[in-house]
Short mmCIF file of C-alpha atoms in Angstrom, two decimals:
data_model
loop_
_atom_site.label_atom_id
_atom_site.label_comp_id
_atom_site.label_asym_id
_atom_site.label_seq_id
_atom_site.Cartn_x
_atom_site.Cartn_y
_atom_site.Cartn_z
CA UNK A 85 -72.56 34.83 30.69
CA UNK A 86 -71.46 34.08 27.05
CA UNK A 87 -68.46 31.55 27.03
CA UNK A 88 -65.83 32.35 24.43
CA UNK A 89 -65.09 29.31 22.10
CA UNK A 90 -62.50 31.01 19.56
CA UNK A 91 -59.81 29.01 22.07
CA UNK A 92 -61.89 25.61 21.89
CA UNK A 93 -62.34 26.05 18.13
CA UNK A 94 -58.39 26.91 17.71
CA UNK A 95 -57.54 24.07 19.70
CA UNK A 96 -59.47 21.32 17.68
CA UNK A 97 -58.09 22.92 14.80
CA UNK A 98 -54.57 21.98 15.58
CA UNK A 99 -55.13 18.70 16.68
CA UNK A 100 -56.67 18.11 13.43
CA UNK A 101 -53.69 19.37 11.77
CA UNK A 102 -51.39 17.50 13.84
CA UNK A 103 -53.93 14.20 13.23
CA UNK A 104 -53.44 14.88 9.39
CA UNK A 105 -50.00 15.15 9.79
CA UNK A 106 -49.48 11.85 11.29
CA UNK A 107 -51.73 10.01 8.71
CA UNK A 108 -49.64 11.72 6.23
CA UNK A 109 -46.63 10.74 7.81
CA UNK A 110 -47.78 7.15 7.88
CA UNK A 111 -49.13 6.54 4.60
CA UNK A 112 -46.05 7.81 3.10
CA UNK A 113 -44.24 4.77 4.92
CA UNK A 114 -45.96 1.79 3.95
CA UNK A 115 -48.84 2.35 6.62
CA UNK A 116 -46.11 1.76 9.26
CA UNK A 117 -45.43 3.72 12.12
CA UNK A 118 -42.18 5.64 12.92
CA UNK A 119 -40.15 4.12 15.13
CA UNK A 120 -39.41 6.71 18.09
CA UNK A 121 -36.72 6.46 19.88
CA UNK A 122 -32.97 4.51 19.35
CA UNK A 123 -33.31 0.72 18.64
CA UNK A 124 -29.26 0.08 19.68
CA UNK A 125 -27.20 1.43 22.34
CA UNK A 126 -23.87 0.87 22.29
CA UNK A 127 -21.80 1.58 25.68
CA UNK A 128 -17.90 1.09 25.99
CA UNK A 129 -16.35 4.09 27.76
CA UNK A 130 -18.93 6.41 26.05
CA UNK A 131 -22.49 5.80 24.15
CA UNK A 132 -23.40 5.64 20.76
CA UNK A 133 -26.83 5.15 20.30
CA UNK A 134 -28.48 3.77 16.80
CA UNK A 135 -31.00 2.33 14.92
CA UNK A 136 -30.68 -1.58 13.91
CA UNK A 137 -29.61 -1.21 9.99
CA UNK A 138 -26.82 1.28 10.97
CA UNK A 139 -25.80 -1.18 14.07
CA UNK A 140 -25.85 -4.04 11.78
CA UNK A 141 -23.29 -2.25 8.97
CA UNK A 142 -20.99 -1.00 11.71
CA UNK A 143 -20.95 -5.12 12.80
CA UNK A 144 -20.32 -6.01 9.40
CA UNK A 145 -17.37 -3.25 8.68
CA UNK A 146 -15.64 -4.32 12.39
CA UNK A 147 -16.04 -8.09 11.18
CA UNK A 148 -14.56 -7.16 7.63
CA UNK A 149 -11.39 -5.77 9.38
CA UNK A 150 -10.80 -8.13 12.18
CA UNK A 151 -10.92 -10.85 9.47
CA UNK A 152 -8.69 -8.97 8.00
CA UNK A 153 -6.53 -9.05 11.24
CA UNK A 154 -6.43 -5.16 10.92
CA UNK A 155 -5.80 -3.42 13.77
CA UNK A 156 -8.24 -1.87 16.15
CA UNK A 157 -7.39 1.72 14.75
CA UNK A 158 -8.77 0.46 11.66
CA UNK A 159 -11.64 -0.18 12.70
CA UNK A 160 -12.29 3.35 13.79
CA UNK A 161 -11.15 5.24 10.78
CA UNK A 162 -13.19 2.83 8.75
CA UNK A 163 -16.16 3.31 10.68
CA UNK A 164 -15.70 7.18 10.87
CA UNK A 165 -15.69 6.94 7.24
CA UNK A 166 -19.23 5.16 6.74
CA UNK A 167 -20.68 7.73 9.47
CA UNK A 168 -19.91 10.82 7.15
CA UNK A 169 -20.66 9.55 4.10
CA UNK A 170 -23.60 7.72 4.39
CA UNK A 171 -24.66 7.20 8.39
CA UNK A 172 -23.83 3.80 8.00
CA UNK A 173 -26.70 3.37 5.39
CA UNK A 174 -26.22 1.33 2.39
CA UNK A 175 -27.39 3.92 -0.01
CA UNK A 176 -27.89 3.60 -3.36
CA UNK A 177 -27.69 6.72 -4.26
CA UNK A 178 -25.38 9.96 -3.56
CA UNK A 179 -23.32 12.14 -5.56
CA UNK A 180 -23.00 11.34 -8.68
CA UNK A 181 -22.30 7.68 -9.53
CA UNK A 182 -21.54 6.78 -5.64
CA UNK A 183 -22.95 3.94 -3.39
CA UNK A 184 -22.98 2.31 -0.88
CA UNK A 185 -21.55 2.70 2.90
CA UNK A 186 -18.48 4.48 2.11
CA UNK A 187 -20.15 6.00 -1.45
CA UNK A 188 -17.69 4.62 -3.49
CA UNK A 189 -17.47 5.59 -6.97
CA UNK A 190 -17.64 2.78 -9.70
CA UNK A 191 -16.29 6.17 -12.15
CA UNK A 192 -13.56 5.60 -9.87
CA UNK A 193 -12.20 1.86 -10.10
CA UNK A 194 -14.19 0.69 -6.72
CA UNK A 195 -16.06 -1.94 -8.52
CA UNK A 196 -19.37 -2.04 -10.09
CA UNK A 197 -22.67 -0.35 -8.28
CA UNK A 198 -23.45 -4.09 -7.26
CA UNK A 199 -20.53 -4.98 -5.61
CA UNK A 200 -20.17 -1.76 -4.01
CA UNK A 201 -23.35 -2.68 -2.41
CA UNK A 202 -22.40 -5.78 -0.57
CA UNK A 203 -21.39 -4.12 2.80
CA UNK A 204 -18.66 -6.92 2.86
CA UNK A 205 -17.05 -6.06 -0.37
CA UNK A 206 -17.49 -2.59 0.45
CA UNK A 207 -15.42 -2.37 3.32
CA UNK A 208 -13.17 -4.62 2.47
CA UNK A 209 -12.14 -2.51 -0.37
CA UNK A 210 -11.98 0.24 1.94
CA UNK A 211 -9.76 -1.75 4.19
CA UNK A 212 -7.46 -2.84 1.10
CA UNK A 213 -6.81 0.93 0.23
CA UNK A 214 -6.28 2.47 3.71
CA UNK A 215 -3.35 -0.24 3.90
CA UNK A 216 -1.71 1.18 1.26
CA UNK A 217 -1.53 4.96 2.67
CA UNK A 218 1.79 4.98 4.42
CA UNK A 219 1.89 6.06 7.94
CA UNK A 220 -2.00 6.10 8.23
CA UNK A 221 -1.61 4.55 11.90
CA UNK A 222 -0.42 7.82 13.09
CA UNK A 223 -2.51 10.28 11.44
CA UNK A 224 -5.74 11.41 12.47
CA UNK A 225 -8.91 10.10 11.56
CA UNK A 226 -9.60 12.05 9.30
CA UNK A 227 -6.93 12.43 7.29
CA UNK A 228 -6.25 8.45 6.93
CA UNK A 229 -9.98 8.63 6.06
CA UNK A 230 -9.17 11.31 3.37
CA UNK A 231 -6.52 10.03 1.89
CA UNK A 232 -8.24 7.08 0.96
CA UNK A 233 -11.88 9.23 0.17
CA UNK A 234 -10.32 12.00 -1.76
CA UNK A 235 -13.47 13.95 -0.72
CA UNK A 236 -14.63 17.67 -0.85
CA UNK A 237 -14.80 18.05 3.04
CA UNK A 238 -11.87 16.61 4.31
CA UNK A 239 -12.27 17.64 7.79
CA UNK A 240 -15.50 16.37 7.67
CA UNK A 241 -14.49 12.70 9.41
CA UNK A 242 -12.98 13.75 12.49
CA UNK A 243 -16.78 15.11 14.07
CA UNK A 244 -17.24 11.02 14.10
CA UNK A 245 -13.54 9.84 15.25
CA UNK A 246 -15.06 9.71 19.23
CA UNK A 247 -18.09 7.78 18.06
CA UNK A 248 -16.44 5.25 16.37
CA UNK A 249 -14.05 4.48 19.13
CA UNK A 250 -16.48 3.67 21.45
CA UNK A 251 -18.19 1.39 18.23
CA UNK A 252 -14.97 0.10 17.78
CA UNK A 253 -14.10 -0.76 21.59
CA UNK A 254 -17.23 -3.00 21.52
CA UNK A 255 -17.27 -4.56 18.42
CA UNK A 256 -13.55 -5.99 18.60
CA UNK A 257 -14.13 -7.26 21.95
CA UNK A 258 -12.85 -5.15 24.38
CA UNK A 259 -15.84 -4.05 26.19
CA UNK A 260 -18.20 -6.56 27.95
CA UNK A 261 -22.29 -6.60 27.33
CA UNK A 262 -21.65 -3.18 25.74
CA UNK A 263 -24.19 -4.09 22.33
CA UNK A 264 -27.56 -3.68 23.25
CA UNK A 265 -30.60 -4.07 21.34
CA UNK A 266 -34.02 -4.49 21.49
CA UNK A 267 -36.00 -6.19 18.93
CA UNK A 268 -39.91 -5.70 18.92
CA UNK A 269 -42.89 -7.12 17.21
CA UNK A 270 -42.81 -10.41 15.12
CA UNK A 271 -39.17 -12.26 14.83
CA UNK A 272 -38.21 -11.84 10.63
CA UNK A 273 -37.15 -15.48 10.38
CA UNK A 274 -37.95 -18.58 12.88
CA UNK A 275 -36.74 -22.15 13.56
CA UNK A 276 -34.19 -23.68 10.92
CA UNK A 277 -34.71 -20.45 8.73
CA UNK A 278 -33.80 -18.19 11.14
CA UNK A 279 -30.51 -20.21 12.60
CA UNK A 280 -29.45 -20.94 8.50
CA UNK A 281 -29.41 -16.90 8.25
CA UNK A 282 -27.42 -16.26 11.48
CA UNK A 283 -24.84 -18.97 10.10
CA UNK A 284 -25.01 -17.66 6.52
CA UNK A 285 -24.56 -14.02 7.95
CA UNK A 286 -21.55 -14.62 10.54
CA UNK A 287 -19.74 -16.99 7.22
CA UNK A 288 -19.98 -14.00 5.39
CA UNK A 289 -18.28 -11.76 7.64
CA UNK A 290 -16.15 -13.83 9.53
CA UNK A 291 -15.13 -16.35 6.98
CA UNK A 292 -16.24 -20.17 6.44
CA UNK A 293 -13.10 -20.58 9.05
CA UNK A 294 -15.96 -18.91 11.99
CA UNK A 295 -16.39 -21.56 14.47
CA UNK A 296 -20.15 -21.95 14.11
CA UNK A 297 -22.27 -25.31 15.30
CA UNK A 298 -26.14 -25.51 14.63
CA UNK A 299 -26.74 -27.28 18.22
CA UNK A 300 -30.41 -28.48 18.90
CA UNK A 301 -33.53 -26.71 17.14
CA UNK A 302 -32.76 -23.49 16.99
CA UNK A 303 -29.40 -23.23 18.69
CA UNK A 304 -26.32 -22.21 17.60
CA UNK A 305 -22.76 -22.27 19.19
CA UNK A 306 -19.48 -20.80 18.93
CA UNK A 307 -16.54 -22.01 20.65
CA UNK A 308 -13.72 -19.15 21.57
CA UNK A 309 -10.25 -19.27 22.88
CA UNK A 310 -10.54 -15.90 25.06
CA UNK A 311 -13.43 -13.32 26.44
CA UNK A 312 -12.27 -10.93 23.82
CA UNK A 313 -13.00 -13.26 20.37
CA UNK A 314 -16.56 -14.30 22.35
CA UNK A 315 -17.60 -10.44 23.12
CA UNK A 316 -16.98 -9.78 19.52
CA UNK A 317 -19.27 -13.09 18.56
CA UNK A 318 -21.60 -11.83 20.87
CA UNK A 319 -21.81 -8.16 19.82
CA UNK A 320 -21.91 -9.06 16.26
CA UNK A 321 -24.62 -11.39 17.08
CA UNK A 322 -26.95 -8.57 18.73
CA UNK A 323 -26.17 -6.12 16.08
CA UNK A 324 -27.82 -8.62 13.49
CA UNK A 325 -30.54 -9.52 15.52
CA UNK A 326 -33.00 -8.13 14.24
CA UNK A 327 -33.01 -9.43 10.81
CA UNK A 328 -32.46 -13.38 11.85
CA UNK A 329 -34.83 -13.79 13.99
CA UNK A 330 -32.27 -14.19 16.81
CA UNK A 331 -34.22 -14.45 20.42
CA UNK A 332 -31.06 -14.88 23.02
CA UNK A 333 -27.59 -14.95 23.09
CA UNK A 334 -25.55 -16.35 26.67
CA UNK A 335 -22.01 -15.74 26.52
CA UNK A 336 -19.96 -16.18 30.33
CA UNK A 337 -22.32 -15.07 33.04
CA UNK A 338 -24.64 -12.81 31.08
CA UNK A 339 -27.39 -12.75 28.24
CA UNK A 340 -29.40 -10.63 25.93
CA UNK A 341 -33.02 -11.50 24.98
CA UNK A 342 -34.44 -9.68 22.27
CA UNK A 343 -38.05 -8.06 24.16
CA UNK A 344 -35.59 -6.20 26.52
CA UNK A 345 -32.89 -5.83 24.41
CA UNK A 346 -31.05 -5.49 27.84
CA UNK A 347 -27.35 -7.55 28.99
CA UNK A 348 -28.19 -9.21 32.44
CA UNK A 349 -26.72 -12.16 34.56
CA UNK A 350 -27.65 -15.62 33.70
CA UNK A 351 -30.49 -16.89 36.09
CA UNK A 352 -31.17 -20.35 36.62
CA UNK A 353 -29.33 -23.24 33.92
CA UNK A 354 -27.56 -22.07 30.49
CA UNK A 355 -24.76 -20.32 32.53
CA UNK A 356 -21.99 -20.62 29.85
CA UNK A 357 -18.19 -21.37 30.96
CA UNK A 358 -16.66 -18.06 29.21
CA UNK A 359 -15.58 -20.90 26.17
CA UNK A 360 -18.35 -20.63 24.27
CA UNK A 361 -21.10 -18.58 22.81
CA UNK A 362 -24.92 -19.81 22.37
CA UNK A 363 -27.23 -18.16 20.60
CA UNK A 364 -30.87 -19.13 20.34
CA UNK A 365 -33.50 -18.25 17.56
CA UNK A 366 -37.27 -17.88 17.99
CA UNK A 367 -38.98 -20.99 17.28
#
């Protein structure tokens, strides 16, 4: 009996595409890899899930305002904004002459393309205008976001006004082990290099006023007056993991570790008293 092989044949033929297809895929990235699947998942009466750069600039812009000592709202409209025009991406390119996470326009009196690029400036300018449109408190998100935008779509924030609450309820401190992320592979930084970035990053978004101790080799400590204020440490901590080099953080009766990227009681010593906030670096 004579065995048909057009299937075989039209099998092999598609895994060879597919095979082809990958390599592609790959080269085209450096050699590296997609990474499948969310690196962040962010959980605070809903979930938001994310990869680490876009978890990192929605840290930043919640850090910007709460420095600010803007209110929670916004924080929301802010981060709305960034979703639309640039998923939280610090782009340095868009229409026409715009940049950055809320592709702002140097055309436009935002600053220069460099500063625009400085997550921290950029939101902070953001911040600065959406203070001056009156009544923006009680409008909806996307027409506070508008009126400081100015943008073709201006119904086009509101599809992200439920995803930035939830990013919003974590970040400022009102949700509890709700930033969770898991960083694989090699640490980017160790030792003193590693804890010198995680001091140099939380300075710039916080202020020089952040209560930040280097403790022994590779520790790091942050003493709070209230679970909300250490949540938002924490959080902001987790979001930036992955570029520091940041191994654990402890905060109360829980702690994150980078492998598992997972919130889970404290076992054994290290259980912190709910005052302060330890984070610990790969060595």
């Amino acid at each position: 009996m004579r065995v048909r092989k057009r299937p075989v044949i039209v099998a092999a033929v598609l895994v060879l595409v597919a095979a082809v297809a990958v390599v592609t895929a790959v080269n085209s990235m450096g050699g590296k890899l997609p990474h499948l699947g969310p690196e962040c998942i962010v959980q605070a009466g809903g979930q938001v899930a994310m990869d680490a750069v876009q978890m990192a600039n929605a840290a930043t812009i919640a850090a910007v305002g709460m420095r600010r000592e803007m209110p929670e709202r916004a924080v929301v409209v802010a981060l709305a904004t960034a979703l639309q025009e640039s998923k939280l991406e610090n782009r340095g390119d868009g229409d026409r002459d715009s940049v950055g996470l809320f592709q702002q326009r140097p055309s436009q009196g935002w600053g220069s393309a460099e500063k625009i690029q400085d997550p921290r400036y950029a939101a902070d300018r953001f911040y600065s205008a959406l203070k001056k449109v009156k009544g923006w408190e009680e409008m909806r998100v996307t027409d506070a976001a508008q009126r400081v935008q100015r943008s073709a779509y201006p119904n086009a924030y509101e599809k992200w006004a439920d995803e930035s609450a939830v990013l919003a309820k974590a970040l400022t401190g009102r949700a509890t082990g709700a930033v969770a992320c898991t960083v694989a592979g090699q640490p980017a930084l160790r030792g003193a290099a590693a804890a010198a970035a995680l001091t140099e990053g939380l300075r710039r978004d916080w202020g020089d006023s952040v209560p930040a101790r280097a403790g022994q080799a590779g520790d790091l400590t942050l003493a709070v007056t209230d679970p909300s204020t250490g949540w938002r440490y924490a959080h902001w901590l987790v979001a930036h993991a992955r570029e520091t080099g940041l191994e654990r953080v402890r905060f109360a009766d829980l702690e994150w570790r980078a492998p598992s990227g997972k919130w889970q009681p404290v076992t054994g010593t290290g259980a912190a008293d709910g005052r302060t906030v330890v984070a610990e670096v790969f060595r």
